[in-house]
Amino acid sequence: MSTEARRAPFPSFPPRPPEPPSSSGPAEAPVETTTRLRPVVDAPAEEPPAAESSAGNPPVAPGSPVEPGAAEAQVAAAPAVQPPARPPVPPRPAAPPPTRRRPVGAVDLTPRPGAGRPTVYAPPRPDTAETPSETTTRLRPVAARHPARTAAVAACAVLGLGLIGGAVAGSVLSGSTAAADSRTGFTESRGLWHSTPVDTLFPRTIEGHGAGPGGADRTWTRLAVAPDADCAGGLDPLLLRALQPVGCVRLLRATYTDATSSSVTTVGMLFTEADPAAMTALHQRFVTERLGGRTDLMPRTYPVKSTVAADFGDAQRASWTVSVLTDAPVVVYAVSGFADGRTVTDPEPADEAVQESRTTAAAQAGLGYEAKGIEERVERALRKNATATGKP
């Protein structure tokens, strides 16, 4: 028997009679369902599969005769299959009312709790620098000025102006006082040669801390003081001609020796008749023309008999210095040499003899330090005495 002969015939179903209407409510709309049919696969010849029941029908054994109308009767007697009930659909929430965008610059007049003024929506700030943007700054109310505060400000201003004026006046007065003291000191120092004790102008001992080579200390002892004289007897004619523009009032001199009595130095002070302008001009000439370094303008010595400076003459001059003061009508000088009376053929100015690279006899013996050290200390004492004399 072939496969087609053994396959059970597919039953046909009559249409379903309509259900009577229910008295409880309106009839539900018929639900349309679709049953997925499985494909029929040819069963093997050895073991034919049993026929599946449909809608609760008993299986039909293979080879059994099927009566006409039996299948329809079974289907009609089977209970009706109701479709599953659907869960209730929740109602969709109501959509919020559409929000309208406020135009730029509009004012929100809706009252809000805690709001004291309407909100103004300003346009956004442009990103580009070319487009100007308007901004509004809230101005704070200016409080009324208190009369006491105004008076305090005015008092502070007056006090500040007074302090500034006092400072300016004080500086002017101090400058005038300093100038007056300088002029008084300059004038008073002209008569120091006869109003000041000789031991004040030329101390018996002069201490020179750090005045020697390498910063060594020096001590000089006075041998004698020459009687005051005119300039013609104590200066070379050429040096006297160079000092002629300032005139000559009196010449004072003294001779010192060092602690080892190996060097001698004559220091002198020439009091002039010049005013400050003439002394300043002479000082500038000595600096510009370097007159203080010329050997033909060396000052003369003052030899002292019966001392180590007995043979201290013009040929023994080894180093010298000349200083033209501008705050006093005085020219201070000093000249040094060897105490043994040796002749010096290569004298050297003190400013050059104190240099470490110099190899002259005066530089090696430290005679530049001797002349410069004594001259500087006598000059300091002169300024000190002139200041003290000028004070009331």
C-alpha atoms as one frame of an Amber mdcrd trajectory, in Angstrom:
protein
   0.000   0.000   0.000   1.365   3.395  -0.850   1.880   6.277   1.469  -1.048
   8.215   0.012  -3.412   5.226   0.772  -2.349   5.018   4.431  -2.624   8.811
   5.173  -5.858   9.638   7.037  -8.242  11.922   5.262  -8.354  15.524   6.572
 -11.815  16.064   8.135 -13.901  18.973   7.063 -15.597  21.128   9.676 -19.037
  22.595   9.258 -19.497  26.273  10.074 -19.996  27.179  13.692 -23.535  28.167
  14.612 -23.866  31.678  16.106 -24.170  31.933  19.843 -27.363  33.294  21.283
 -27.059  36.856  22.602 -26.486  37.255  26.267 -28.993  39.120  28.301 -26.368
  40.607  30.595 -24.836  42.929  28.069 -23.872  43.527  24.523 -22.352  40.609
  22.662 -18.609  40.655  22.286 -17.185  40.892  18.860 -16.010  37.566  17.467
 -12.318  37.031  18.014 -10.461  35.792  15.004  -7.862  33.182  15.773  -5.505
  31.309  13.597  -4.199  27.847  14.446  -0.710  27.053  13.234  -0.789  23.735
  11.399   2.177  21.494  11.761   3.561  19.961   8.565   2.878  16.278   8.054
   6.049  14.252   7.699   6.010  10.898   6.026   6.319   8.243   8.752   8.608
   5.264   8.229   7.018   2.113   6.775   7.907  -0.079   9.724   6.062   1.920
  12.440   3.273   4.115  11.157   2.559   6.985  13.601  -0.756   7.247  15.244
  -3.065   9.895  13.976  -3.170  13.058  16.079  -6.449  13.981  17.599  -7.905
  17.310  16.822  -9.867  19.251  19.323 -10.002  16.371  21.841 -10.944  13.582
  19.318  -9.589  10.064  20.034  -6.868   8.911  17.756  -7.873   6.745  14.822
  -6.025   3.525  14.454  -4.487   2.976  11.124  -6.541   0.680   8.878  -9.778
   1.309  10.762 -12.676   2.415   8.624 -13.897   5.894   9.105 -17.630   6.339
   8.997 -18.970   9.215   7.079 -20.059  12.019   9.390 -18.315  10.623  12.459
 -15.673  13.283  12.471 -18.244  16.065  12.084 -20.211  14.642  15.001 -17.167
  14.559  17.229 -16.291  18.109  16.391 -19.815  19.269  17.063 -19.888  17.468
  20.420 -16.538  18.947  21.518 -16.738  22.029  23.794 -16.037  25.368  22.253
 -12.542  26.756  22.832 -12.702  30.286  24.211  -9.818  32.719  23.438  -7.772
  33.955  26.416  -8.974  37.145  27.996  -6.838  40.225  27.371  -5.583  42.232
  30.343  -7.163  45.659  30.719  -5.229  48.465  28.995  -4.394  51.326  31.376
  -5.531  54.727  30.229  -2.868  56.908  28.564  -1.879  59.933  30.647  -2.960
  63.242  29.309  -0.257  65.136  27.438   0.896  68.413  29.042  -0.187  71.551
  27.329   2.339  72.865  24.823   4.790  75.383  26.210   5.125  78.575  24.302
   8.588  80.187  24.141   8.662  83.677  25.418   9.919  86.195  22.923  13.228
  87.931  23.597  12.773  90.832  25.962   9.340  89.689  27.143   8.371  90.224
  30.740   7.044  87.314  32.793   4.074  88.761  34.682   3.012  85.472  36.249
   3.013  85.946  40.021   5.381  83.645  41.842   5.667  83.055  45.571   8.477
  85.117  47.041   9.120  87.095  43.847   9.090  90.832  44.209   9.489  91.908
  40.600   8.844  90.433  37.151  11.615  88.554  35.379  13.028  90.022  32.199
  14.503  87.582  29.717  17.563  89.250  28.209  18.966  88.116  24.859  22.030
  85.874  25.000  25.439  87.528  24.796  26.891  87.309  21.280  30.024  85.208
  20.836  31.705  87.570  18.416  33.450  90.743  19.558  32.152  92.740  16.598
  28.522  92.764  17.778  28.142  95.201  20.693  26.033  94.082  23.597  24.053
  96.323  25.866  24.421  95.770  29.559  22.593  97.453  32.375  24.338  98.053
  35.711  22.235  98.435  38.772  23.213 101.687  40.449  23.398 101.655  44.197
  21.768 104.511  46.010  24.260 107.083  47.262  23.899 107.702  50.927  23.700
 111.252  52.105  27.003 112.671  53.344  27.256 113.128  57.048  28.416 116.592
  58.139  30.900 115.122  60.632  32.474 112.963  57.939  32.814 115.928  55.598
  34.493 117.930  58.334  36.891 115.065  59.077  37.870 114.784  55.408  38.480
 118.516  55.210  40.587 118.419  58.382  42.682 115.552  56.998  43.228 117.434
  53.748  44.314 120.567  55.593  46.603 118.549  57.837  48.171 116.756  54.867
  48.786 120.015  53.043  50.296 121.439  56.187  52.658 118.501  56.585  53.735
 118.677  52.950  54.269 122.414  53.178  56.217 121.994  56.395  58.430 119.326
  54.827  59.111 121.517  51.806  59.797 124.540  53.960  62.019 122.451  56.226
  64.050 121.163  53.305  64.408 124.674  51.931  65.373 126.050  55.313  67.768
 123.177  55.985  69.339 123.667  52.578  69.662 127.373  53.234  71.081 126.680
  56.676  73.562 124.185  55.275  74.607 126.696  52.611  74.929 129.425  55.216
  76.990 127.141  57.469  79.207 126.236  54.532  79.783 129.881  53.697  80.418
 130.668  57.342  82.857 127.762  57.673  84.659 128.814  54.524  85.055 132.357
  55.819  86.000 131.336  59.352  88.632 128.846  58.187  90.595 131.668  56.575
  91.740 132.875  59.996  92.529 129.468  61.532  96.279 129.942  61.045  96.422
 132.509  63.857  93.321 131.603  65.976  93.899 127.859  66.380  96.560 126.294
  68.607  99.455 124.766  66.713  98.966 121.402  68.397  95.443 121.341  66.924
  96.571 122.114  63.407  99.657 119.843  63.650  99.120 117.228  66.379 102.224
 115.942  68.162 101.270 112.385  67.181  99.191 111.276  64.230  97.668 107.805
  64.177  97.240 106.268  60.765  95.084 103.153  61.144  95.391 101.167  57.917
  97.379 103.950  56.270 100.454 101.843  55.454 101.130  99.300  52.677  98.679
  96.396  52.806  96.493  98.230  55.319  99.204  98.332  57.983  98.904 100.866
  60.796 101.180 103.848  60.925 102.177 106.278  63.696 103.906 109.568  62.945
 105.592 111.824  65.480 106.055 115.547  64.981 109.696 116.735  64.899 109.145
 120.497  64.602 106.808 123.243  63.380 108.184 125.976  61.143 107.390 129.617
  61.944 104.582 130.971  59.813 105.933 132.650  56.701 104.926 134.047  53.376
 104.612 131.818  50.336 107.734 133.100  48.561 110.088 131.556  51.121 108.461
 128.148  51.325 107.428 127.298  47.763 109.199 126.832  44.468 108.736 129.776
  42.109 106.910 127.619  39.527 104.442 126.215  42.108 103.914 129.697  43.486
 103.005 130.887  39.984 100.455 128.069  39.638  98.846 129.110  42.954  98.905
 132.845  42.196  95.171 133.022  41.083  94.064 132.306  44.678  96.636 134.499
  46.415  98.548 133.753  49.591  97.800 134.835  53.148 100.097 132.599  55.215
 102.071 129.347  54.951 102.299 126.864  57.869 104.602 123.784  57.874 105.611
 120.898  60.118 107.865 117.813  59.719 107.060 114.275  60.961 108.884 110.954
  61.115 107.546 107.423  61.283 107.850 105.004  64.225 111.065 103.461  62.812
 112.641 106.868  62.008 113.379 105.617  58.496 111.278 108.218  56.649 110.530
 111.916  57.092 107.572 113.959  55.789 106.874 117.693  55.610 103.207 118.749
  55.593 102.075 122.301  54.817  98.927 124.432  54.670  98.701 127.447  52.372
  95.913 129.851  53.407  94.644 131.807  50.392  92.608 134.938  49.726  90.207
 133.248  47.257  86.454 132.761  47.440  84.721 129.410  46.858  84.439 129.970
  43.091  88.169 130.648  42.727  89.101 127.628  44.814  86.791 125.428  42.754
  88.328 126.697  39.521  91.842 126.014  40.800  90.830 122.531  41.928  89.442
 121.763  38.473  92.641 123.006  36.844  94.849 120.786  39.018  92.657 117.768
  38.200  92.317 118.474  34.480  95.948 119.413  33.816  97.289 116.933  36.389
  99.437 119.627  37.959  99.756 117.658  41.163 101.825 114.985  39.372 104.443
 117.252  37.809 107.922 116.969  39.352 108.659 120.640  38.658 105.709 121.572
  40.925 106.843 119.549  43.984 106.548 121.424  47.289 109.692 122.183  49.269
 110.737 120.346  52.450 111.292 121.713  55.961 114.507 120.243  57.389 114.858
 120.176  61.174 118.304 120.454  62.683 119.552 117.874  65.156 116.857 115.370
  64.050 116.593 112.605  61.475 115.231 115.278  59.116 118.379 117.426  59.295
 119.424 116.440  55.734 115.921 116.484  54.307 116.348 118.850  51.339 115.124
 119.228  47.777 117.306 116.371  46.476 115.812 113.962  49.021 112.191 114.452
  47.877 110.824 111.041  46.830 106.989 111.303  46.817 104.450 114.101  47.220
 100.762 115.095  47.001  98.921 118.424  46.587  95.209 118.901  47.447  93.257
 122.067  46.579  90.221 122.297  48.887  86.884 123.688  47.727  85.174 124.047
  51.141  87.996 126.075  52.650  90.463 128.598  51.224  93.400 126.272  51.911
  95.858 124.219  49.847  97.256 121.217  51.755 100.392 119.373  50.590 102.895
 116.788  51.864 106.322 115.627  50.631 108.300 112.615  51.953 111.808 111.156
  51.656 114.367 108.891  53.295 115.625 109.790  56.769 119.234 108.889  55.925
 119.488 111.795  53.503 119.933 109.734  50.335 119.338 111.418  46.990 116.335
 110.317  44.976 116.630 110.489  41.195 113.174 109.163  40.316 110.568 110.871
  42.541 106.997 109.690  42.043 103.595 111.191  42.929 101.893 109.551  45.901
  98.862 108.474  43.845 101.182 106.399  41.665 103.595 105.264  44.371 100.807
 103.477  46.283 100.080 101.183  43.337 101.207  97.584  43.856 102.745  97.333
  40.389 105.216 100.196  40.966 108.897  99.294  41.417 110.451 102.689  42.128
 112.412 103.354  45.314 109.625 105.540  46.698 106.995 102.871  45.998 109.072
 100.024  47.451 109.787 102.003  50.622 106.143 103.030  51.063 106.923 106.734
  50.899 103.759 107.347  48.877 101.744 106.019  51.839 103.687 108.316  54.192
 102.914 111.503  52.242  99.308 110.601  51.503  98.512 109.375  55.028  99.798
 112.477  56.834  98.208 114.910  54.340  94.762 113.295  54.604  94.705 113.408
  58.416  95.861 117.020  58.632  93.170 117.938  56.106  90.479 116.190  58.185
  91.553 118.059  61.311  91.405 121.350  59.387  87.831 120.702  58.230  86.809
 119.698  61.732  88.232 122.864  63.231  86.652 125.020  60.524  83.221 123.488
  61.243  83.613 123.974  64.967  84.682 127.596  64.523  81.769 128.425  62.224
  79.164 127.272  64.763  77.790 129.951  67.166
